[in-house]
Short mmCIF file of C-alpha atoms in Angstrom, two decimals:
data_model
loop_
_atom_site.label_atom_id
_atom_site.label_comp_id
_atom_site.label_asym_id
_atom_site.label_seq_id
_atom_site.Cartn_x
_atom_site.Cartn_y
_atom_site.Cartn_z
CA MET M 23 -64.01 16.17 79.03
CA VAL M 24 -62.91 15.83 75.46
CA SER M 25 -60.28 18.49 75.96
CA GLY M 26 -58.90 16.63 78.95
CA ASN M 27 -58.65 13.42 77.00
CA ASN M 28 -56.83 15.22 74.21
CA ASN M 29 -54.33 16.69 76.68
CA ASP M 30 -53.72 13.27 78.18
CA LEU M 31 -53.20 11.85 74.71
CA ILE M 32 -50.73 14.60 73.82
CA GLU M 33 -48.77 14.01 77.04
CA TYR M 34 -48.75 10.25 76.42
CA ASN M 35 -47.47 10.72 72.87
CA GLN M 36 -44.76 13.08 74.12
CA VAL M 37 -43.58 10.43 76.58
CA GLU M 38 -43.58 7.83 73.82
CA GLU M 39 -41.54 10.09 71.54
CA VAL M 40 -38.98 10.71 74.27
CA ASN M 41 -38.61 7.01 75.08
CA ALA M 42 -38.57 5.84 71.44
CA PRO M 43 -35.14 5.48 69.83
CA ARG M 44 -34.30 8.31 67.46
CA TYR M 45 -32.90 7.08 64.16
CA ALA M 46 -31.44 9.51 61.65
CA THR M 47 -33.49 10.04 58.51
CA GLU M 48 -32.09 8.77 55.24
CA ASP M 49 -31.50 12.32 54.03
CA GLU M 50 -29.57 13.05 57.22
CA ILE M 51 -27.46 9.91 56.77
CA LEU M 52 -26.69 10.86 53.16
CA ALA M 53 -25.79 14.40 54.20
CA SER M 54 -23.47 13.08 56.92
CA PHE M 55 -21.47 11.35 54.18
CA GLY M 56 -21.50 14.49 52.04
CA TYR M 57 -24.03 13.09 49.57
CA LYS M 58 -27.33 14.34 48.23
CA GLN M 59 -30.35 12.29 47.19
CA GLU M 60 -30.14 12.11 43.39
CA MET M 61 -32.03 8.96 42.43
CA ASN M 62 -35.78 8.47 42.62
CA LYS M 63 -37.04 6.32 45.52
CA THR M 64 -39.44 4.23 43.47
CA MET M 65 -38.63 0.73 44.74
CA SER M 66 -40.65 -1.08 47.38
CA THR M 67 -39.40 -3.77 49.76
CA ILE M 68 -40.61 -6.46 47.37
CA SER M 69 -38.73 -4.88 44.44
CA ASN M 70 -35.57 -4.61 46.52
CA PHE M 71 -35.93 -8.23 47.66
CA SER M 72 -36.61 -9.36 44.08
CA ILE M 73 -33.29 -7.93 42.89
CA ALA M 74 -31.33 -9.62 45.68
CA PHE M 75 -33.24 -12.88 45.17
CA GLY M 76 -32.48 -12.68 41.45
CA CYS M 77 -28.78 -12.40 42.26
CA CYS M 78 -29.12 -15.49 44.47
CA SER M 79 -30.94 -17.29 41.65
CA ILE M 80 -31.04 -20.97 42.53
CA LEU M 81 -31.83 -22.03 38.98
CA SER M 82 -28.97 -19.94 37.64
CA GLY M 83 -26.46 -20.94 40.32
CA LEU M 84 -27.25 -24.57 41.03
CA THR M 85 -27.90 -26.00 37.57
CA PRO M 86 -24.59 -25.33 35.72
CA MET M 87 -22.38 -26.79 38.47
CA TRP M 88 -24.69 -29.52 39.77
CA GLY M 89 -22.89 -32.29 37.87
CA ASP M 90 -19.45 -31.19 39.08
CA ALA M 91 -20.70 -31.06 42.66
CA MET M 92 -22.19 -34.55 42.33
CA MET M 93 -18.75 -35.83 41.30
CA SER M 94 -17.16 -33.98 44.22
CA GLY M 95 -19.09 -35.56 47.05
CA GLY M 96 -22.14 -37.18 45.51
CA SER M 97 -25.64 -36.51 46.76
CA ILE M 98 -24.26 -35.81 50.26
CA ALA M 99 -22.42 -32.73 48.99
CA ILE M 100 -25.57 -31.50 47.25
CA VAL M 101 -28.13 -32.00 50.03
CA TRP M 102 -26.17 -31.65 53.27
CA GLY M 103 -23.71 -29.22 51.73
CA TRP M 104 -26.59 -26.92 50.78
CA ILE M 105 -27.97 -26.98 54.33
CA LEU M 106 -24.53 -26.25 55.80
CA VAL M 107 -23.84 -23.35 53.46
CA SER M 108 -27.35 -21.91 53.89
CA VAL M 109 -27.06 -21.73 57.67
CA PHE M 110 -23.68 -19.98 57.64
CA THR M 111 -24.65 -17.67 54.79
CA PHE M 112 -27.76 -16.55 56.65
CA GLY M 113 -25.45 -15.65 59.54
CA VAL M 114 -23.36 -13.53 57.16
CA GLY M 115 -26.59 -11.94 55.93
CA LEU M 116 -27.60 -11.05 59.48
CA SER M 117 -24.25 -9.36 60.05
CA LEU M 118 -24.52 -7.32 56.86
CA ALA M 119 -28.18 -6.47 57.40
CA GLU M 120 -27.39 -4.90 60.78
CA ILE M 121 -24.77 -2.62 59.22
CA CYS M 122 -26.97 -1.88 56.21
CA SER M 123 -29.75 -0.66 58.48
CA ALA M 124 -27.39 1.88 60.03
CA TYR M 125 -26.03 3.11 56.68
CA PRO M 126 -28.66 2.61 53.91
CA ILE M 127 -26.64 4.19 51.10
CA THR M 128 -25.91 3.11 47.53
CA GLY M 129 -22.39 1.70 47.53
CA GLY M 130 -23.17 -0.53 50.46
CA LEU M 131 -20.14 -2.30 51.87
CA TYR M 132 -17.60 0.27 50.78
CA ILE M 133 -19.63 3.12 52.32
CA TRP M 134 -20.06 1.21 55.59
CA VAL M 135 -16.33 0.68 55.98
CA SER M 136 -15.74 4.45 56.00
CA ARG M 137 -17.66 4.64 59.29
CA LEU M 138 -16.35 1.41 60.79
CA ALA M 139 -12.59 1.68 60.14
CA PRO M 140 -10.15 3.84 62.17
CA PRO M 141 -9.70 7.24 60.45
CA GLU M 142 -6.15 6.54 59.29
CA TRP M 143 -7.22 3.25 57.68
CA VAL M 144 -10.43 4.51 56.03
CA PRO M 145 -9.01 5.19 52.51
CA ILE M 146 -7.27 1.85 51.94
CA MET M 147 -10.02 -0.19 53.66
CA CYS M 148 -12.70 1.49 51.57
CA TRP M 149 -10.59 1.01 48.46
CA LEU M 150 -10.09 -2.73 49.03
CA THR M 151 -13.73 -3.32 49.98
CA GLY M 152 -15.04 -1.46 46.97
CA TRP M 153 -12.80 -3.22 44.49
CA CYS M 154 -13.54 -6.68 45.95
CA ASN M 155 -17.25 -5.93 45.88
CA TRP M 156 -17.09 -4.69 42.30
CA LEU M 157 -15.03 -7.68 41.15
CA GLY M 158 -17.42 -10.16 42.77
CA LEU M 159 -20.56 -8.61 41.30
CA THR M 160 -19.12 -8.08 37.83
CA VAL M 161 -17.60 -11.55 37.50
CA ALA M 162 -20.99 -12.89 38.61
CA ILE M 163 -22.43 -11.40 35.42
CA THR M 164 -19.90 -13.45 33.45
CA SER M 165 -20.71 -16.68 35.28
CA ALA M 166 -24.50 -16.24 35.03
CA ASP M 167 -24.47 -15.41 31.34
CA LEU M 168 -21.93 -18.13 30.46
CA GLY M 169 -24.18 -20.61 32.27
CA LEU M 170 -27.09 -19.42 30.13
CA ALA M 171 -25.01 -19.83 26.97
CA GLN M 172 -24.15 -23.40 28.02
CA PHE M 173 -27.79 -24.29 28.62
CA LEU M 174 -28.88 -22.80 25.31
CA SER M 175 -26.24 -24.89 23.56
CA SER M 176 -27.45 -28.03 25.35
CA VAL M 177 -31.01 -27.42 24.15
CA ILE M 178 -29.74 -27.26 20.57
CA GLY M 179 -27.72 -30.42 21.20
CA ILE M 180 -30.80 -32.32 22.42
CA ASN M 181 -32.66 -31.61 19.19
CA SER M 182 -29.64 -32.11 16.94
CA PRO M 183 -27.19 -34.65 18.44
CA GLU M 184 -24.78 -34.15 15.54
CA TYR M 185 -24.52 -30.45 16.38
CA ASP M 186 -21.49 -29.54 18.48
CA ALA M 187 -21.81 -26.11 20.08
CA GLY M 188 -18.13 -25.57 20.79
CA ILE M 189 -16.73 -23.01 23.19
CA TYR M 190 -16.46 -20.38 20.44
CA TRP M 191 -20.16 -20.58 19.65
CA GLN M 192 -20.98 -20.55 23.35
CA TYR M 193 -18.86 -17.45 23.84
CA GLY M 194 -20.61 -15.77 20.92
CA ILE M 195 -24.00 -16.51 22.48
CA PHE M 196 -22.66 -15.17 25.77
CA LEU M 197 -21.72 -11.86 24.12
CA VAL M 198 -25.24 -11.43 22.76
CA ILE M 199 -26.71 -12.08 26.21
CA VAL M 200 -24.51 -9.57 28.05
CA PHE M 201 -25.27 -6.96 25.39
CA ILE M 202 -29.01 -7.40 25.95
CA HIS M 203 -28.49 -7.06 29.70
CA GLY M 204 -26.68 -3.80 29.08
CA LEU M 205 -29.63 -2.48 27.10
CA ILE M 206 -32.16 -3.53 29.73
CA ASN M 207 -30.27 -1.81 32.52
CA SER M 208 -29.89 1.41 30.56
CA ILE M 209 -33.64 2.11 30.71
CA SER M 210 -35.61 3.76 33.51
CA VAL M 211 -35.22 2.22 36.94
CA LYS M 212 -39.00 1.98 37.42
CA TYR M 213 -39.14 -0.55 34.57
CA ASN M 214 -36.28 -2.45 36.18
CA GLY M 215 -38.44 -2.73 39.30
CA PHE M 216 -41.22 -4.41 37.32
CA PHE M 217 -38.67 -6.57 35.51
CA ASN M 218 -37.20 -7.86 38.76
CA GLN M 219 -40.60 -8.55 40.30
CA ALA M 220 -41.38 -10.63 37.22
CA SER M 221 -38.09 -12.42 37.91
CA LEU M 222 -39.27 -13.32 41.41
CA TYR M 223 -42.50 -14.92 40.18
CA TRP M 224 -40.68 -16.65 37.32
CA HIS M 225 -38.25 -18.26 39.76
CA LEU M 226 -40.91 -19.39 42.22
CA VAL M 227 -43.48 -20.68 39.70
CA GLY M 228 -40.82 -22.16 37.40
CA THR M 229 -39.06 -23.99 40.22
CA LEU M 230 -42.37 -25.41 41.45
CA LEU M 231 -43.23 -26.59 37.92
CA ILE M 232 -39.89 -28.41 37.54
CA ILE M 233 -40.18 -30.05 40.95
CA VAL M 234 -43.73 -31.34 40.50
CA VAL M 235 -43.43 -32.55 36.89
CA ALA M 236 -40.00 -34.14 37.38
CA LEU M 237 -41.07 -36.10 40.46
CA VAL M 238 -44.34 -37.25 38.88
CA LEU M 239 -42.98 -38.36 35.50
CA THR M 240 -39.49 -39.70 36.31
CA PRO M 241 -39.48 -43.54 36.63
CA ASN M 242 -37.07 -45.67 38.64
CA LYS M 243 -36.40 -43.07 41.30
CA PRO M 244 -33.55 -43.76 43.75
CA SER M 245 -34.28 -44.48 47.37
CA ALA M 246 -34.29 -41.83 50.07
CA LYS M 247 -31.22 -43.53 51.54
CA TRP M 248 -29.33 -42.96 48.28
CA VAL M 249 -30.36 -39.31 48.08
CA PHE M 250 -29.30 -38.53 51.64
CA THR M 251 -26.24 -40.78 51.99
CA TYR M 252 -24.65 -41.48 48.58
CA PHE M 253 -21.05 -40.29 48.30
CA GLU M 254 -18.89 -40.09 45.18
CA ASN M 255 -15.34 -38.82 44.73
CA ASP M 256 -14.28 -38.40 41.12
CA THR M 257 -11.92 -35.47 41.75
CA GLY M 258 -8.76 -37.57 41.71
CA PHE M 259 -7.94 -36.59 45.30
CA SER M 260 -7.73 -39.40 47.85
CA SER M 261 -9.32 -37.35 50.64
CA SER M 262 -13.09 -37.75 50.77
CA SER M 263 -13.38 -34.78 53.13
CA TYR M 264 -11.56 -32.53 50.67
CA ALA M 265 -13.82 -33.70 47.84
CA PHE M 266 -16.91 -32.87 49.93
CA LEU M 267 -15.58 -29.38 50.70
CA ILE M 268 -14.85 -28.72 47.02
CA GLY M 269 -18.47 -29.69 46.35
CA LEU M 270 -19.60 -26.77 48.52
CA LEU M 271 -18.51 -24.29 45.84
CA GLN M 272 -21.80 -24.75 43.99
CA SER M 273 -23.85 -23.84 47.06
CA GLN M 274 -21.69 -20.93 48.19
CA TYR M 275 -21.61 -19.46 44.68
CA THR M 276 -25.40 -19.56 44.47
CA LEU M 277 -25.91 -17.88 47.84
CA SER M 278 -23.92 -14.75 47.03
CA GLY M 279 -24.75 -11.38 45.52
CA PHE M 280 -27.48 -10.71 48.08
CA ASP M 281 -25.75 -7.44 48.99
CA SER M 282 -27.35 -6.04 45.83
CA ALA M 283 -30.25 -5.11 48.09
CA ALA M 284 -27.94 -2.64 49.85
CA HIS M 285 -26.76 -1.16 46.55
CA MET M 286 -30.34 -0.18 45.71
CA SER M 287 -30.83 1.68 49.02
CA GLU M 288 -31.04 5.18 47.54
CA GLU M 289 -33.77 3.96 45.17
CA THR M 290 -35.74 2.09 47.86
CA ARG M 291 -38.42 3.55 50.10
CA ASP M 292 -37.70 3.27 53.84
CA ALA M 293 -34.32 1.76 52.97
CA ALA M 294 -33.12 1.44 56.60
CA ARG M 295 -35.72 -1.30 57.03
CA SER M 296 -36.42 -2.44 53.46
CA ALA M 297 -32.79 -3.08 52.41
CA PRO M 298 -31.94 -5.32 55.42
CA ARG M 299 -35.17 -7.20 54.82
CA GLY M 300 -34.24 -7.58 51.17
CA ILE M 301 -30.92 -9.18 52.16
CA LEU M 302 -32.45 -11.64 54.64
CA TYR M 303 -35.55 -12.46 52.61
CA ALA M 304 -33.36 -13.22 49.60
CA ILE M 305 -31.10 -15.62 51.50
CA GLY M 306 -34.00 -17.30 53.31
CA ALA M 307 -36.15 -17.73 50.20
CA ALA M 308 -33.20 -19.00 48.15
CA ALA M 309 -32.16 -21.43 50.91
CA ILE M 310 -35.61 -23.01 51.23
CA THR M 311 -36.41 -23.08 47.53
CA GLY M 312 -32.94 -24.35 46.65
CA PHE M 313 -33.13 -27.21 49.15
CA ILE M 314 -36.44 -28.44 47.76
CA PHE M 315 -35.17 -28.10 44.19
CA MET M 316 -31.91 -30.00 44.83
CA LEU M 317 -33.72 -32.72 46.71
CA SER M 318 -36.15 -33.17 43.83
CA VAL M 319 -33.45 -33.29 41.15
CA ASN M 320 -31.46 -35.90 43.09
CA PHE M 321 -34.59 -38.05 43.34
CA CYS M 322 -34.65 -38.05 39.52
CA VAL M 323 -31.17 -39.56 39.06
CA GLN M 324 -31.61 -43.06 37.59
CA ASP M 325 -28.05 -43.97 36.57
CA PHE M 326 -25.26 -41.93 38.17
CA GLN M 327 -22.48 -43.20 35.94
CA ARG M 328 -24.26 -42.76 32.61
CA GLN M 329 -26.19 -39.56 33.36
CA ILE M 330 -23.51 -37.61 35.23
CA VAL M 331 -20.04 -39.06 34.67
CA GLU M 332 -20.29 -40.27 31.05
CA THR M 333 -22.88 -37.97 29.47
CA THR M 334 -21.83 -35.69 26.62
CA LEU M 335 -24.53 -33.12 27.41
CA SER M 336 -23.48 -30.09 29.41
CA PRO M 337 -24.66 -29.31 32.00
CA GLN M 338 -25.38 -32.86 33.18
CA MET M 339 -28.76 -31.97 34.68
CA THR M 340 -30.11 -31.78 31.12
CA GLN M 341 -29.41 -35.51 30.67
CA VAL M 342 -31.25 -36.32 33.91
CA PHE M 343 -34.30 -34.37 32.73
CA LEU M 344 -34.19 -35.93 29.26
CA ASP M 345 -34.16 -39.48 30.64
CA GLY M 346 -36.80 -38.72 33.26
CA VAL M 347 -39.49 -36.57 31.62
CA GLY M 348 -38.75 -36.82 27.88
CA TYR M 349 -37.78 -34.33 25.21
CA LYS M 350 -40.78 -31.93 25.32
CA TRP M 351 -40.76 -31.42 29.08
CA THR M 352 -36.96 -31.13 29.06
CA VAL M 353 -37.27 -28.23 26.62
CA VAL M 354 -39.82 -26.62 28.95
CA PHE M 355 -37.51 -27.12 31.94
CA THR M 356 -34.51 -25.65 30.15
CA VAL M 357 -36.56 -22.64 29.01
CA VAL M 358 -37.57 -22.04 32.64
CA ILE M 359 -33.95 -22.36 33.79
CA MET M 360 -32.66 -20.14 30.99
CA GLY M 361 -35.27 -17.52 31.84
CA ALA M 362 -34.11 -17.58 35.46
CA MET M 363 -30.49 -17.24 34.35
CA PHE M 364 -31.41 -14.30 32.15
CA PHE M 365 -33.21 -12.57 35.01
CA SER M 366 -30.27 -13.27 37.32
CA GLY M 367 -27.75 -11.77 34.90
CA SER M 368 -29.91 -8.68 34.59
CA ALA M 369 -30.20 -8.28 38.37
CA LEU M 370 -26.43 -8.65 38.75
CA THR M 371 -25.86 -6.04 36.05
CA LEU M 372 -28.21 -3.68 37.88
CA GLY M 373 -26.60 -4.17 41.30
CA SER M 374 -23.03 -3.98 40.02
CA SER M 375 -23.71 -0.78 38.06
CA ARG M 376 -24.90 0.94 41.24
CA MET M 377 -21.75 -0.22 42.97
CA VAL M 378 -19.59 1.31 40.23
CA TYR M 379 -21.62 4.52 40.27
CA ALA M 380 -21.18 4.93 44.02
CA PHE M 381 -17.49 4.10 43.87
CA ALA M 382 -16.84 6.39 40.91
CA ARG M 383 -18.56 9.42 42.41
CA ASP M 384 -15.73 9.39 44.96
CA GLY M 385 -13.09 9.12 42.24
CA ALA M 386 -12.16 5.54 43.14
CA MET M 387 -12.16 4.08 39.63
CA PRO M 388 -10.47 4.93 36.35
CA PHE M 389 -12.68 7.21 34.24
CA SER M 390 -14.65 8.18 37.33
CA ARG M 391 -15.94 11.37 35.71
CA TRP M 392 -17.79 9.26 33.17
CA LEU M 393 -18.82 6.37 35.40
CA SER M 394 -20.48 8.68 37.94
CA ILE M 395 -22.78 10.33 35.39
CA ILE M 396 -26.53 9.82 35.79
CA ASN M 397 -28.68 9.93 32.67
CA LYS M 398 -31.39 12.55 33.27
CA LYS M 399 -34.02 10.74 31.26
CA SER M 400 -33.60 7.20 32.60
CA GLN M 401 -32.12 8.16 35.99
CA THR M 402 -29.57 5.35 35.58
CA PRO M 403 -25.73 5.37 35.52
CA VAL M 404 -25.50 4.30 31.87
CA TYR M 405 -21.71 4.43 31.56
CA ALA M 406 -21.32 2.35 34.73
CA VAL M 407 -23.64 -0.27 33.23
CA TRP M 408 -21.63 -0.60 30.04
CA ALA M 409 -18.26 -0.54 31.81
CA ASN M 410 -19.33 -3.65 33.71
CA ILE M 411 -20.68 -5.29 30.57
CA ILE M 412 -17.33 -4.79 28.80
CA PHE M 413 -15.34 -6.15 31.76
CA ALA M 414 -17.65 -9.20 32.05
CA ALA M 415 -17.14 -9.92 28.35
CA VAL M 416 -13.34 -9.72 28.72
CA VAL M 417 -13.34 -12.09 31.71
CA GLY M 418 -15.45 -14.50 29.65
CA LEU M 419 -12.51 -14.98 27.28
CA LEU M 420 -10.97 -17.26 29.92
CA TYR M 421 -13.70 -19.78 29.10
CA ILE M 422 -12.07 -20.28 25.72
CA VAL M 423 -8.53 -21.00 26.96
CA ASN M 424 -9.02 -23.24 30.00
CA THR M 425 -11.08 -26.41 30.62
CA THR M 426 -11.90 -25.48 34.22
CA ALA M 427 -12.30 -21.76 33.52
CA PHE M 428 -15.98 -21.73 34.49
CA ASN M 429 -15.15 -23.06 37.96
CA ALA M 430 -12.36 -20.49 38.26
CA ILE M 431 -14.74 -17.66 37.29
CA VAL M 432 -17.24 -18.89 39.84
CA SER M 433 -14.50 -19.09 42.48
CA VAL M 434 -13.40 -15.51 41.78
CA ASN M 435 -16.98 -14.33 42.14
CA THR M 436 -17.37 -16.17 45.45
CA ILE M 437 -13.99 -15.14 46.91
CA ALA M 438 -14.19 -11.48 45.91
CA SER M 439 -17.74 -11.11 47.23
CA SER M 440 -16.82 -12.91 50.45
CA MET M 441 -13.81 -10.68 51.14
CA ALA M 442 -15.97 -7.60 50.55
CA TYR M 443 -18.36 -8.99 53.17
CA PHE M 444 -15.52 -9.85 55.56
CA ILE M 445 -13.99 -6.37 55.91
CA PRO M 446 -17.05 -4.48 57.27
CA ILE M 447 -18.12 -7.39 59.48
CA PHE M 448 -14.61 -7.73 60.95
CA LEU M 449 -14.39 -3.98 61.59
CA ARG M 450 -17.84 -4.02 63.21
CA LEU M 451 -16.69 -6.85 65.47
CA THR M 452 -13.37 -5.24 66.46
CA VAL M 453 -12.54 -1.55 66.19
CA ALA M 454 -16.16 -0.35 65.80
CA ARG M 455 -17.60 -2.65 68.43
CA LYS M 456 -18.43 0.17 70.86
CA SER M 457 -18.74 3.13 68.51
CA PHE M 458 -21.23 1.54 66.08
CA GLU M 459 -24.60 3.32 66.11
CA ARG M 460 -27.18 0.76 65.09
CA GLY M 461 -30.20 1.36 62.89
CA PRO M 462 -33.79 0.09 63.14
CA PHE M 463 -32.64 -3.49 62.43
CA HIS M 464 -30.03 -4.86 64.84
CA LEU M 465 -28.90 -8.15 66.39
CA GLY M 466 -28.89 -7.00 70.00
CA PRO M 467 -26.73 -9.11 72.35
CA PHE M 468 -26.16 -11.73 69.65
CA SER M 469 -24.27 -9.34 67.37
CA ASP M 470 -20.72 -10.30 68.44
CA ILE M 471 -21.14 -14.07 68.25
CA ILE M 472 -22.90 -13.92 64.88
CA ASN M 473 -20.22 -11.59 63.50
CA PHE M 474 -17.44 -13.87 64.77
CA ILE M 475 -18.98 -16.95 63.14
CA SER M 476 -19.52 -15.02 59.92
CA CYS M 477 -15.86 -13.97 59.78
CA PHE M 478 -14.70 -17.53 60.37
CA TRP M 479 -16.91 -18.93 57.61
CA ILE M 480 -15.88 -16.28 55.09
CA LEU M 481 -12.16 -16.88 55.65
CA PHE M 482 -12.57 -20.66 55.55
CA THR M 483 -14.49 -20.73 52.25
CA SER M 484 -12.28 -18.09 50.62
CA ILE M 485 -9.16 -20.15 51.24
CA LEU M 486 -10.92 -23.35 50.19
CA PHE M 487 -12.05 -22.03 46.82
CA LEU M 488 -8.50 -21.07 45.86
CA CYS M 489 -7.55 -24.75 45.97
CA PRO M 490 -7.43 -27.01 42.86
CA THR M 491 -10.59 -28.99 42.03
CA GLU M 492 -9.00 -31.84 40.04
CA ASN M 493 -6.01 -34.12 40.54
CA PRO M 494 -3.43 -34.42 39.05
CA VAL M 495 -3.15 -30.67 38.70
CA THR M 496 -2.07 -29.51 35.23
CA ALA M 497 -1.89 -26.21 33.39
CA ALA M 498 -5.17 -27.09 31.66
CA ASN M 499 -7.23 -27.79 34.81
CA MET M 500 -5.49 -25.51 37.30
CA ASN M 501 -7.78 -23.30 39.40
CA TYR M 502 -6.76 -19.85 38.18
CA ALA M 503 -9.07 -18.04 40.59
CA SER M 504 -6.11 -16.86 42.64
CA VAL M 505 -4.40 -15.45 39.53
CA ILE M 506 -7.46 -13.42 38.50
CA PHE M 507 -8.19 -12.22 42.02
CA VAL M 508 -4.60 -11.24 42.84
CA PHE M 509 -4.10 -9.57 39.45
CA VAL M 510 -7.20 -7.34 39.66
CA ILE M 511 -6.88 -6.45 43.36
CA GLY M 512 -3.09 -6.09 43.02
CA CYS M 513 -3.48 -3.65 40.13
CA SER M 514 -6.07 -1.68 42.08
CA VAL M 515 -3.79 -1.43 45.13
CA ALA M 516 -0.86 -0.37 42.94
CA TYR M 517 -3.05 2.28 41.33
CA TYR M 518 -4.06 3.50 44.79
CA TYR M 519 -0.52 3.93 46.11
CA LEU M 520 0.86 5.37 42.88
CA ARG M 521 -1.92 7.85 42.17
CA ALA M 522 -5.29 7.56 43.88
CA ARG M 523 -4.08 8.10 47.44
CA LYS M 524 -3.32 11.70 46.49
CA TRP M 525 -7.02 12.47 46.18
CA PHE M 526 -9.04 9.50 47.46
CA HIS M 527 -9.90 9.75 51.15
CA GLY M 528 -13.00 7.56 51.25
CA PRO M 529 -16.66 8.44 50.68
CA GLY M 530 -17.62 12.10 50.76
CA LYS M 531 -18.09 14.91 48.30
CA SER M 532 -19.77 18.27 47.99
CA MET M 533 -23.53 18.57 48.32
CA GLU M 534 -23.83 19.43 44.64
CA ALA M 535 -25.85 17.21 42.39
CA ASP M 536 -24.09 14.30 40.76
CA PRO M 537 -23.23 14.77 37.08
CA GLN M 538 -26.07 13.96 34.73
CA ILE M 539 -26.38 13.33 31.03
CA SER M 540 -28.67 15.92 29.54
CA PRO M 541 -30.57 14.65 26.52
CA VAL M 542 -30.34 18.21 25.06
CA ASN M 543 -26.92 19.53 26.01
CA PHE M 544 -24.38 16.94 27.12
CA ASP M 545 -21.39 19.28 27.21
CA ASP M 546 -22.89 21.61 29.82
CA SER M 547 -23.77 18.83 32.26
CA PHE M 548 -20.36 17.23 31.90
CA GLU M 549 -18.48 20.52 32.20
CA SER M 550 -20.06 21.31 35.54
CA VAL M 551 -18.11 18.57 37.30
CA THR M 552 -14.66 19.09 35.79
CA LEU M 553 -12.08 19.10 38.58
CA THR M 554 -8.30 19.10 38.60
CA LEU M 555 -5.71 17.54 40.86
CA GLY M 556 -4.35 19.56 43.72
CA GLY M 557 -7.72 21.00 44.70
CA GLU M 558 -7.57 23.87 42.14
CA LYS M 559 -10.72 24.77 40.30
CA ASP M 560 -10.91 24.63 36.59
CA GLY M 561 -12.11 27.87 35.11
CA SER M 562 -15.33 26.27 33.88
CA SER M 563 -16.04 24.23 37.00
CA LYS M 564 -18.40 25.16 39.77
CA SER M 565 -17.49 22.23 41.99
CA THR M 566 -15.50 22.57 45.19
CA ILE M 567 -13.29 20.02 46.86
CA LYS M 568 -13.70 19.62 50.57
CA LYS M 569 -11.74 17.56 53.02
CA GLY M 570 -12.71 13.94 52.52
CA SER M 571 -13.94 14.52 48.99
CA SER M 572 -12.48 12.94 45.91
CA THR M 573 -11.23 14.30 42.63
CA LYS M 574 -12.74 12.60 39.61
CA GLN M 575 -10.25 11.25 37.16
#
């Protein structure tokens, strides 16, 4: 009797296995790209989500630009603009999560494009996607850490009104912050996991503290009608609609960087499910938390003209807190916000370094041989971390020479990230519509309509954020986002056609281990990956170049 039941159970399980969809294992997916698992899978879903949520940091993204957004559409741009951007961004997240589930590999967007684009277009499409993705993530480090430097200066200004933390001091503080982020992200990845989980709880508890205390202690609160309907246009442009759209930059900037969850795929357990969840959880949690936070802050505005337009404190939210809850609580609030900014900058450094590592192991960046090295002790791409830190520091120099440089840096971050999102989604919607093999997470029959809406939104906002934010437009307040974006991407394309196209054919390399820094003998580990152009082996190299692989430069 027992034997019969066991046989029935075996037959039932066999039927279930036949009917169940068969998804490739993560090792099989890596092997299909010509890669080998090199990093330790120590991250859980919550750690993956924490990193993406840290990149979408509402306290880091919303606070520095809140005053500018209030003058570009008033409370309407803040409240309703946030809802509008959140809905469309979640649609973009759904589109990316579906592709991520099919290809859970470090490198994310750039890797996906190699499977979605027509064969003849794979190299240039991967190249453009990778460089846009890298530019967006790395410039985000600059914007997050500059925002932290601004807030730190405002705290000093509250205590000492005679103190003027000029842009040179702020840039100096910024350099210290990015250096610390470089150190943090050079240690073992398992400690980064704990660090980013701490970031999650800091954001949630800190935001709740600010909301409750600010609403309880602030006197003379505005009416609900004011919060939901007040409009202000101090941009200098006559069009109220244009002013409202410019005010969306704050929201769209904040809800970006969530693709960091995909970049941690090779360090995440069950990445085909965990990474897509990390993307969607990050957007959803940031959207809800951000809405409550913005609503609360707007209910604390007592005098729009004095607190936002005329205040000498930067960012203007500091003045609102100071008038509402007093000096001591304002210091507490700013410490919470600065902590969130610090965590956000660290998460962005982590995600962008994995992007550089993945891109460099295919020879797609200058100094790829160095940038693709993994430190054996920490299991992190140390050189990739510091390359991004140096670039972020150089971009920060723009803050010194232009009055609207911060907005331009934010615009570059938003545009570059958005274009990196656009390419794989557009390819999935068009040329790969029938050939795409979905993973455990998919959109079913709603895939095409969601992808179409996502493409529309990305193009619309990318064009919008290239436009000037103040009128009359002068050399001092011009939006130089287009200059930065075109210069970096233009140089990368020129480099591709002049040199890189000779060896770069998209993702794919030999199944040998990636180069690693040996704490005992660096020369041996570096020598083992020395390759030369033309596919010829160096006498000391054991690496082989296969079709579709890339020569490290």
